[in-house]
Short mmCIF file of C-alpha atoms and ligand atoms in Angstrom, two decimals:
data_model
loop_
_atom_site.label_atom_id
_atom_site.label_comp_id
_atom_site.label_asym_id
_atom_site.label_seq_id
_atom_site.Cartn_x
_atom_site.Cartn_y
_atom_site.Cartn_z
CA UNK A 1 -0.12 -0.42 0.06
CA UNK A 2 1.30 3.41 -0.99
CA UNK A 3 0.48 6.50 0.72
CA UNK A 4 3.42 8.74 -1.20
CA UNK A 5 0.72 11.32 -2.09
CA UNK A 6 -0.51 11.97 1.47
CA UNK A 7 3.03 12.13 2.82
CA UNK A 8 3.94 14.55 0.26
CA UNK A 9 0.65 16.46 0.96
CA UNK A 10 1.14 15.99 4.85
CA UNK A 11 5.05 17.60 4.18
CA UNK A 12 3.56 20.82 2.32
CA UNK A 13 0.80 21.54 4.83
CA UNK A 14 3.29 21.29 7.74
CA UNK A 15 5.11 24.09 5.95
CA UNK A 16 1.67 26.23 6.02
CA UNK A 17 -0.48 24.67 9.06
CA UNK A 18 0.98 24.46 12.05
CA UNK A 19 1.49 20.35 12.50
CA UNK A 20 -0.33 20.30 9.08
CA UNK A 21 -3.55 19.55 10.65
CA UNK A 22 -6.39 22.09 11.41
CA UNK A 23 -7.57 20.03 14.93
CA UNK A 24 -4.84 18.30 16.36
CA UNK A 25 -5.75 14.64 16.96
CA UNK A 26 -6.11 14.57 13.11
CA UNK A 27 -1.90 14.28 12.96
CA UNK A 28 -1.99 10.75 13.94
CA UNK A 29 0.71 11.97 16.51
CA UNK A 30 -0.05 9.15 19.05
CA UNK A 31 -0.04 6.47 16.80
CA UNK A 32 3.38 7.16 14.97
CA UNK A 33 3.05 7.43 11.23
CA UNK A 34 1.86 10.06 8.96
CA UNK A 35 -2.07 11.38 8.42
CA UNK A 36 -3.95 10.23 5.19
CA UNK A 37 -5.27 12.87 3.03
CA UNK A 38 -8.63 12.18 2.06
CA UNK A 39 -10.18 12.80 -1.69
CA UNK A 40 -13.46 11.73 -1.18
CA UNK A 41 -15.86 9.31 0.34
CA UNK A 42 -19.21 7.29 -0.27
CA UNK A 43 -20.53 5.20 2.46
CA UNK A 44 -18.86 3.66 4.69
CA UNK A 45 -15.50 4.05 2.94
CA UNK A 46 -12.64 6.59 2.55
CA UNK A 47 -10.29 7.20 -0.28
CA UNK A 48 -6.88 8.90 0.50
CA UNK A 49 -4.84 10.49 -2.20
CA UNK A 50 -2.94 7.86 -3.15
CA UNK A 51 -6.52 5.86 -3.81
CA UNK A 52 -6.19 3.42 -0.94
CA UNK A 53 -10.23 2.54 0.21
CA UNK A 54 -10.75 2.01 3.94
CA UNK A 55 -13.75 1.14 6.00
CA UNK A 56 -14.31 4.35 8.09
CA UNK A 57 -15.35 3.77 11.71
CA UNK A 58 -14.49 7.64 12.42
CA UNK A 59 -16.84 8.77 10.32
CA UNK A 60 -15.99 12.53 10.73
CA UNK A 61 -15.15 12.04 14.17
CA UNK A 62 -19.09 11.26 14.82
CA UNK A 63 -21.35 13.38 12.91
CA UNK A 64 -22.03 10.89 10.01
CA UNK A 65 -24.40 8.91 11.19
CA UNK A 66 -25.95 8.02 7.82
CA UNK A 67 -21.99 7.62 6.37
CA UNK A 68 -20.79 9.78 3.72
CA UNK A 69 -22.87 11.34 1.06
CA UNK A 70 -25.77 10.37 2.33
CA UNK A 71 -28.34 11.07 -0.43
CA UNK A 72 -30.97 12.70 1.22
CA UNK A 73 -28.71 15.14 3.33
CA UNK A 74 -26.26 15.53 0.30
CA UNK A 75 -29.91 17.21 -1.98
CA UNK A 76 -30.92 19.30 0.83
CA UNK A 77 -27.57 20.98 1.09
CA UNK A 78 -27.53 21.13 -2.98
CA UNK A 79 -31.14 22.87 -2.92
CA UNK A 80 -30.31 25.10 0.09
CA UNK A 81 -27.24 26.31 -1.84
CA UNK A 82 -29.38 27.60 -4.60
CA UNK A 83 -31.14 29.78 -2.36
CA UNK A 84 -28.14 31.93 -1.20
CA UNK A 85 -25.15 30.63 1.68
CA UNK A 86 -26.05 33.26 4.39
CA UNK A 87 -28.50 35.80 5.28
CA UNK A 88 -27.66 37.23 8.46
CA UNK A 89 -31.52 37.22 8.73
CA UNK A 90 -33.95 34.73 10.79
CA UNK A 91 -34.98 31.61 8.13
CA UNK A 92 -37.93 28.90 8.39
CA UNK A 93 -35.56 26.01 8.68
CA UNK A 94 -34.11 27.34 12.13
CA UNK A 95 -37.21 26.88 13.44
CA UNK A 96 -37.98 23.67 11.92
CA UNK A 97 -34.78 22.51 13.12
CA UNK A 98 -35.32 23.93 16.31
CA UNK A 99 -38.96 22.61 16.37
CA UNK A 100 -37.30 18.76 15.74
CA UNK A 101 -34.90 18.81 18.18
CA UNK A 102 -36.98 19.96 21.11
CA UNK A 103 -39.42 17.31 19.82
CA UNK A 104 -36.65 14.56 20.89
CA UNK A 105 -35.46 15.58 24.03
CA UNK A 106 -37.79 15.78 27.20
CA UNK A 107 -35.66 18.30 28.75
CA UNK A 108 -35.61 21.40 26.47
CA UNK A 109 -38.31 23.96 25.66
CA UNK A 110 -36.05 25.99 23.82
CA UNK A 111 -32.81 25.86 21.76
CA UNK A 112 -30.39 28.00 20.45
CA UNK A 113 -27.71 27.27 17.45
CA UNK A 114 -23.98 27.75 17.09
CA UNK A 115 -21.23 26.81 14.86
CA UNK A 116 -19.81 24.09 16.92
CA UNK A 117 -19.76 21.90 20.16
CA UNK A 118 -17.45 23.96 21.23
CA UNK A 119 -19.44 27.13 21.16
CA UNK A 120 -22.76 25.31 22.41
CA UNK A 121 -20.68 24.66 25.86
CA UNK A 122 -19.15 27.73 26.50
CA UNK A 123 -22.27 29.33 25.66
CA UNK A 124 -24.49 26.67 28.09
CA UNK A 125 -22.13 27.89 30.76
CA UNK A 126 -22.37 31.62 30.69
CA UNK A 127 -25.93 31.03 30.82
CA UNK A 128 -25.74 28.84 33.71
CA UNK A 129 -23.69 31.24 35.66
CA UNK A 130 -25.79 34.16 34.38
CA UNK A 131 -29.35 32.05 35.36
CA UNK A 132 -27.61 30.81 38.94
CA UNK A 133 -25.43 34.13 39.46
CA UNK A 134 -22.78 31.64 40.87
CA UNK A 135 -19.01 31.91 39.03
CA UNK A 136 -17.92 28.26 40.52
CA UNK A 137 -18.37 25.14 37.61
CA UNK A 138 -17.59 22.01 37.97
CA UNK A 139 -16.12 19.41 35.50
CA UNK A 140 -14.65 15.64 35.63
CA UNK A 141 -11.27 14.59 34.51
CA UNK A 142 -11.54 13.12 31.52
CA UNK A 143 -14.57 14.39 29.99
CA UNK A 144 -13.65 17.05 27.20
CA UNK A 145 -16.34 20.19 26.20
CA UNK A 146 -14.44 21.72 23.73
CA UNK A 147 -11.34 23.95 23.75
CA UNK A 148 -12.66 27.08 25.54
CA UNK A 149 -10.57 28.76 28.67
CA UNK A 150 -12.47 27.48 31.23
CA UNK A 151 -12.89 24.05 29.87
CA UNK A 152 -9.61 23.28 28.92
CA UNK A 153 -8.53 21.36 32.31
CA UNK A 154 -8.26 17.98 32.51
CA UNK A 155 -9.95 17.29 29.38
CA UNK A 156 -9.55 13.74 27.55
CA UNK A 157 -9.02 12.72 24.14
CA UNK A 158 -6.75 15.52 22.15
CA UNK A 159 -5.79 17.35 24.90
CA UNK A 160 -4.78 13.84 26.70
CA UNK A 161 -2.71 12.48 24.27
CA UNK A 162 -0.89 15.44 23.42
CA UNK A 163 0.32 15.66 27.55
CA UNK A 164 -1.42 18.84 27.73
CA UNK A 165 -4.09 19.03 30.18
CA UNK A 166 -3.93 22.84 30.70
CA UNK A 167 -3.09 24.60 28.08
CA UNK A 168 -0.26 27.15 28.05
CA UNK A 169 -2.30 30.28 27.12
CA UNK A 170 -5.09 29.76 29.40
CA UNK A 171 -4.38 32.30 32.55
CA UNK A 172 -4.76 30.72 35.60
CA UNK A 173 -7.10 32.94 36.78
CA UNK A 174 -9.77 32.05 34.18
CA UNK A 175 -9.69 28.24 35.35
CA UNK A 176 -9.82 29.18 39.13
CA UNK A 177 -13.65 28.52 39.08
CA UNK A 178 -13.21 25.35 37.35
CA UNK A 179 -13.36 22.73 40.12
CA UNK A 180 -12.14 19.27 38.81
CA UNK A 181 -14.06 15.92 40.18
CA UNK A 182 -13.64 12.20 39.11
CA UNK A 183 -16.13 10.70 36.73
CA UNK A 184 -18.19 7.67 38.54
CA UNK A 185 -17.41 8.52 41.77
CA UNK A 186 -19.97 10.83 43.99
CA UNK A 187 -17.98 11.16 46.98
CA UNK A 188 -15.90 13.59 44.83
CA UNK A 189 -18.96 15.85 43.81
CA UNK A 190 -19.56 16.15 47.60
CA UNK A 191 -16.00 17.61 48.24
CA UNK A 192 -16.72 19.77 45.37
CA UNK A 193 -19.75 20.99 47.39
CA UNK A 194 -18.21 21.15 50.72
CA UNK A 195 -15.37 23.27 49.26
CA UNK A 196 -17.57 25.91 47.44
CA UNK A 197 -20.97 27.29 47.73
CA UNK A 198 -20.93 28.91 44.53
CA UNK A 199 -20.84 26.33 42.00
CA UNK A 200 -23.59 27.18 39.27
CA UNK A 201 -23.11 24.49 37.20
CA UNK A 202 -21.61 20.46 37.08
CA UNK A 203 -21.24 19.29 33.26
CA UNK A 204 -20.83 16.10 32.12
CA UNK A 205 -20.80 13.75 29.22
CA UNK A 206 -23.38 11.51 30.54
CA UNK A 207 -22.07 8.74 27.99
CA UNK A 208 -18.71 10.05 28.36
CA UNK A 209 -16.99 9.66 24.40
CA UNK A 210 -13.64 11.21 25.06
CA UNK A 211 -11.66 9.37 27.41
CA UNK A 212 -12.58 6.18 25.03
CA UNK A 213 -16.41 5.14 25.71
CA UNK A 214 -16.88 5.18 29.35
CA UNK A 215 -20.81 5.75 30.44
CA UNK A 216 -21.62 6.87 33.93
CA UNK A 217 -23.29 4.66 36.13
CA UNK A 218 -26.97 4.95 36.27
CA UNK A 219 -26.94 5.29 40.27
CA UNK A 220 -24.01 7.92 39.96
CA UNK A 221 -26.17 10.13 37.62
CA UNK A 222 -29.40 9.92 39.80
CA UNK A 223 -26.90 10.74 42.94
CA UNK A 224 -25.90 13.99 40.98
CA UNK A 225 -29.33 14.99 39.87
CA UNK A 226 -29.91 14.93 43.75
CA UNK A 227 -26.82 16.85 44.99
CA UNK A 228 -27.51 19.96 42.22
CA UNK A 229 -30.89 20.04 43.26
CA UNK A 230 -30.17 20.48 46.87
CA UNK A 231 -27.54 22.86 46.09
CA UNK A 232 -29.46 24.72 43.71
CA UNK A 233 -26.95 24.16 40.96
CA UNK A 234 -27.71 23.58 37.49
CA UNK A 235 -26.55 20.22 35.79
CA UNK A 236 -25.46 20.30 32.54
CA UNK A 237 -25.24 17.02 30.04
CA UNK A 238 -22.75 17.74 27.34
CA UNK A 239 -23.64 15.33 24.66
CA UNK A 240 -22.29 16.83 21.83
CA UNK A 241 -21.03 13.38 20.80
CA UNK A 242 -23.83 11.15 22.80
CA UNK A 243 -26.55 13.31 21.90
CA UNK A 244 -28.04 11.66 18.48
CA UNK A 245 -25.35 8.72 18.52
CA UNK A 246 -26.23 6.78 21.78
CA UNK A 247 -29.93 6.83 21.86
CA UNK A 248 -32.10 9.46 19.72
CA UNK A 249 -33.70 10.73 22.59
CA UNK A 250 -30.41 11.52 24.39
CA UNK A 251 -28.65 10.00 27.51
CA UNK A 252 -31.69 11.29 29.72
CA UNK A 253 -33.84 8.65 27.60
CA UNK A 254 -31.56 5.59 28.93
CA UNK A 255 -30.55 6.46 32.40
CA UNK A 256 -34.06 8.62 32.87
CA UNK A 257 -31.87 11.75 34.71
CA UNK A 258 -33.06 14.69 32.80
CA UNK A 259 -30.50 17.84 33.29
CA UNK A 260 -31.04 21.31 33.53
CA UNK A 261 -29.16 22.39 30.13
CA UNK A 262 -28.03 20.37 27.39
CA UNK A 263 -25.53 21.16 24.68
CA UNK A 264 -25.47 19.21 21.61
CA UNK A 265 -23.15 19.12 18.13
CA UNK A 266 -21.93 16.63 15.79
CA UNK A 267 -25.06 14.40 14.02
CA UNK A 268 -27.10 17.85 14.40
CA UNK A 269 -25.16 19.32 11.75
CA UNK A 270 -25.23 15.92 9.08
CA UNK A 271 -21.91 17.26 8.41
CA UNK A 272 -22.02 20.77 8.49
CA UNK A 273 -20.94 22.80 11.28
CA UNK A 274 -23.53 22.82 14.08
CA UNK A 275 -24.10 22.99 17.48
CA UNK A 276 -26.72 23.89 19.84
CA UNK A 277 -27.86 24.76 23.43
CA UNK A 278 -31.12 24.13 25.07
CA UNK A 279 -32.74 24.22 28.09
CA UNK A 280 -36.48 24.85 29.96
CA UNK A 281 -38.16 27.90 28.90
CA UNK A 282 -36.93 29.85 32.46
CA UNK A 283 -33.23 29.66 32.00
CA UNK A 284 -33.41 29.78 28.15
CA UNK A 285 -35.30 33.69 28.85
CA UNK A 286 -31.82 34.69 30.29
CA UNK A 287 -30.37 34.46 26.81
CA UNK A 288 -29.93 37.78 24.41
CA UNK A 289 -31.69 39.35 23.42
CA UNK A 290 -34.80 37.76 25.83
CA UNK A 291 -32.52 37.80 28.73
CA UNK A 292 -28.99 39.81 29.83
CA UNK A 293 -26.92 36.86 28.86
CA UNK A 294 -25.33 37.66 25.84
CA UNK A 295 -24.29 35.29 22.90
CA UNK A 296 -24.43 35.91 19.34
CA UNK A 297 -23.00 34.63 15.80
CA UNK A 298 -22.37 35.93 12.37
CA UNK A 299 -23.21 32.69 10.87
CA UNK A 300 -25.02 30.86 13.28
CA UNK A 301 -27.95 29.44 12.04
CA UNK A 302 -26.45 29.06 9.11
CA UNK A 303 -29.43 28.32 6.18
CA UNK A 304 -26.97 25.57 4.77
CA UNK A 305 -25.91 23.73 7.92
CA UNK A 306 -29.75 24.14 9.26
CA UNK A 307 -30.89 22.32 6.27
CA UNK A 308 -28.24 19.84 6.18
CA UNK A 309 -29.41 19.07 10.14
CA UNK A 310 -32.91 18.91 9.21
CA UNK A 311 -32.48 16.52 6.45
CA UNK A 312 -30.15 14.25 8.96
CA UNK A 313 -32.53 14.32 12.34
CA UNK A 314 -35.59 14.11 10.21
CA UNK A 315 -34.45 10.77 8.69
CA UNK A 316 -32.83 9.85 12.23
CA UNK A 317 -36.41 10.40 13.38
CA UNK A 318 -38.20 8.65 10.88
CA UNK A 319 -36.10 5.54 11.02
CA UNK A 320 -35.76 5.19 15.13
CA UNK A 321 -35.30 1.80 15.16
CA UNK A 322 -32.05 2.24 13.09
CA UNK A 323 -30.46 2.87 16.27
CA UNK A 324 -30.68 -0.48 17.43
CA UNK A 325 -29.59 -2.30 14.51
CA UNK A 326 -26.46 -0.14 14.45
CA UNK A 327 -25.91 -1.13 18.08
CA UNK A 328 -26.03 -4.59 17.48
CA UNK A 329 -23.47 -4.20 14.73
CA UNK A 330 -21.52 -2.27 17.31
CA UNK A 331 -21.87 -5.06 19.91
CA UNK A 332 -20.88 -7.75 17.06
CA UNK A 333 -17.80 -5.83 15.79
CA UNK A 334 -16.47 -5.22 19.80
CA UNK A 335 -17.27 -8.52 20.65
CA UNK A 336 -15.96 -10.11 17.83
CA UNK A 337 -12.41 -8.44 18.00
CA UNK A 338 -12.41 -9.25 21.72
CA UNK A 339 -12.46 -12.85 21.04
CA UNK A 340 -9.81 -12.92 18.79
CA UNK A 341 -8.02 -10.79 21.11
CA UNK A 342 -8.26 -13.11 23.59
CA UNK A 343 -7.47 -16.31 22.19
CA UNK A 344 -4.02 -14.81 21.85
CA UNK A 345 -3.76 -13.65 25.59
CA UNK A 346 -4.44 -9.89 24.88
CA UNK A 347 -6.93 -8.18 27.47
CA UNK A 348 -9.73 -6.12 26.34
CA UNK A 349 -12.37 -3.80 27.83
CA UNK A 350 -15.13 -2.99 25.09
CA UNK A 351 -17.99 -0.83 25.51
CA UNK A 352 -21.25 0.24 23.32
CA UNK A 353 -23.73 2.68 23.54
CA UNK A 354 -26.44 2.88 20.31
CA UNK A 355 -23.49 3.53 17.50
CA UNK A 356 -21.21 4.12 19.46
CA UNK A 357 -18.28 1.53 20.52
CA UNK A 358 -15.05 1.90 22.58
CA UNK A 359 -12.50 -0.53 23.29
CA UNK A 360 -9.50 -1.00 25.39
CA UNK A 361 -6.29 -2.73 25.96
CA UNK A 362 -6.65 -3.30 29.60
CA UNK A 363 -6.78 -5.99 32.16
CA UNK A 364 -9.81 -4.55 34.26
CA UNK A 365 -12.85 -2.52 33.72
CA UNK A 366 -12.87 1.63 32.62
CA UNK A 367 -14.69 3.07 35.16
CA UNK A 368 -13.05 6.47 34.33
CA UNK A 369 -10.12 8.81 33.09
CA UNK A 370 -7.10 7.42 35.64
CA UNK A 371 -8.71 3.48 33.97
CA UNK A 372 -8.52 4.54 30.67
CA UNK A 373 -4.87 5.26 31.29
CA UNK A 374 -3.95 2.45 32.00
CA UNK A 375 -4.45 0.91 28.53
CA UNK A 376 -1.23 -0.56 26.55
CA UNK A 377 -0.75 2.62 24.34
CA UNK A 378 1.96 0.79 22.36
CA UNK A 379 -0.55 -2.06 21.49
CA UNK A 380 -2.87 0.26 20.56
CA UNK A 381 -0.34 2.40 18.33
CA UNK A 382 0.46 -0.87 16.99
CA UNK A 383 -3.38 -1.96 16.24
CA UNK A 384 -4.45 1.28 14.54
CA UNK A 385 -1.34 0.86 12.22
CA UNK A 386 -1.78 -2.57 11.11
CA UNK A 387 -5.59 -2.09 10.78
CA UNK A 388 -5.11 0.33 8.52
CA UNK A 389 -2.78 -1.58 6.40
CA UNK A 390 -6.04 -3.96 6.01
CA UNK A 391 -7.97 -1.17 5.00
CA UNK A 392 -9.67 -0.17 8.63
CA UNK A 393 -9.85 3.53 9.42
CA UNK A 394 -9.88 3.54 13.17
CA UNK A 395 -9.71 6.48 15.53
CA UNK A 396 -5.90 7.46 15.39
CA UNK A 397 -6.10 7.59 19.43
CA UNK A 398 -7.14 5.49 22.24
CA UNK A 399 -9.05 8.02 23.69
CA UNK A 400 -11.41 7.86 20.95
CA UNK A 401 -14.96 6.49 20.72
CA UNK A 402 -15.18 4.57 17.12
CA UNK A 403 -18.85 5.06 15.51
CA UNK A 404 -20.88 2.72 13.52
CA UNK A 405 -22.81 4.22 10.26
CA UNK A 406 -26.02 2.71 8.47
CA UNK A 407 -23.48 2.85 5.82
CA UNK A 408 -21.60 0.47 7.72
CA UNK A 409 -22.75 -3.24 6.71
CA UNK A 410 -22.84 -6.60 8.66
CA UNK A 411 -20.34 -8.14 6.04
CA UNK A 412 -17.96 -5.22 6.75
CA UNK A 413 -17.95 -6.02 10.69
CA UNK A 414 -17.15 -9.64 10.04
CA UNK A 415 -14.10 -8.29 7.46
CA UNK A 416 -12.93 -6.14 10.51
CA UNK A 417 -13.03 -9.15 12.89
CA UNK A 418 -11.48 -11.24 10.48
CA UNK A 419 -8.45 -8.68 9.51
CA UNK A 420 -8.28 -7.77 13.76
CA UNK A 421 -7.54 -11.43 14.09
CA UNK A 422 -4.38 -11.13 11.50
CA UNK A 423 -3.73 -8.10 13.40
CA UNK A 424 -3.67 -9.51 16.69
CA UNK A 425 -1.55 -12.72 15.68
CA UNK A 426 1.14 -10.52 14.22
CA UNK A 427 1.45 -8.19 17.11
CA UNK A 428 1.85 -10.89 19.57
CA UNK A 429 4.66 -12.65 17.34
CA UNK A 430 6.55 -9.85 16.48
C1 PLP B 501 -16.58 17.01 19.96
C2 PLP B 501 -17.07 17.75 21.52
C3 PLP B 501 -17.32 18.97 21.96
C4 PLP B 501 -16.65 19.92 20.70
O1 PLP B 501 -17.23 20.05 19.86
P1 PLP B 501 -16.37 20.94 18.50
O2 PLP B 501 -17.56 20.74 17.60
O3 PLP B 501 -15.23 20.07 17.92
O4 PLP B 501 -16.32 22.12 19.19
C5 PLP B 501 -17.86 19.04 23.05
N1 PLP B 501 -18.14 18.17 23.99
C6 PLP B 501 -18.23 17.21 23.75
C7 PLP B 501 -18.56 15.90 24.50
C8 PLP B 501 -17.46 16.17 22.29
O5 PLP B 501 -17.56 15.34 21.92
#
């Protein structure tokens, strides 16, 4: 397999773009090697510049639940383009998408659209502070909530892989209001409440996808909800990743715990840049121009992005049963790979939620970021490289979640398991 064209493109990019990429995790730094430049994609397949084809388990890091170039989404986008790319004035499709999103989550009465998950979370935090009149926030070690200053503390995935939990350029003053807690550990939350009477909100990925896939225990979320209520603290579910991936009605429909504010992204834009945050009426009423908490965006609610999102979510809502099909494939994939790993003595922990899957080369169950860190990183890097050679494109960091799309067939899953058997055998014999 030649990747000469990608190598050349990467060299050129590195001259002009820091690290050659516009988002760090794309650089393949933690698995060694060099990123593949993509020429085109269709369904479950990516094609790189050299014409190599891969089954794609990244799906643009989550957004493409219907795979690449889904016909419904593509035609909605092409149709919208003909009417103008942006107006900076309201359009009907924003209300249509708002109505659809609100219909899918019990917890929200109103929603505001932005252009990324980072923006959604940053704005949700400001809203929580504005609503409660408090300054402190709590986040969990290993949860990622985008790259805004006060949240770039002990964040998972990209930041963790780069050993840069709190980034230079973020003044300590900006993060002194950010308290840290341990995922799935209610005692750590009790400690936060003991330390501060000024906690505006607790933000959590109820199904963490940025330290690998680590869902929160139901009991833990129930306790968390109770403690928030007892302390007048808002609970924010960051479902930018899990929102339409784990279930079409969010984590709240799985665990029976409702957040006060919900943040969404990824699938919500059908592949275009969209994020959103929503809450019940009285909280959203604090937001500008209804209320005093400022938030804005030149391209927010962009008509092309809204059209893509509306097409994606309509299709998802109409095909609600698809989630169990995707989950069956995700389960088969990770259980199949685990069986192959076990045969050659490689320990593996696996997890799925809806169309999301995760695996760790660990002896023990993973409940938090420290557990995730016990993964055999060298083994993961080898696995990643070898699977690429076999034509399977997995996320290039052990702290990322994998994704099944509706274009990922049962046959592809079986081929992937077969390839993993070959790769595990090769790795253990090396
Ligand atoms: C991806 C992600 C974000 C950030 O979204 P961007 O669109 O990359 O800014 C925030 N929170 C979670 C849980 C995410 O997975």
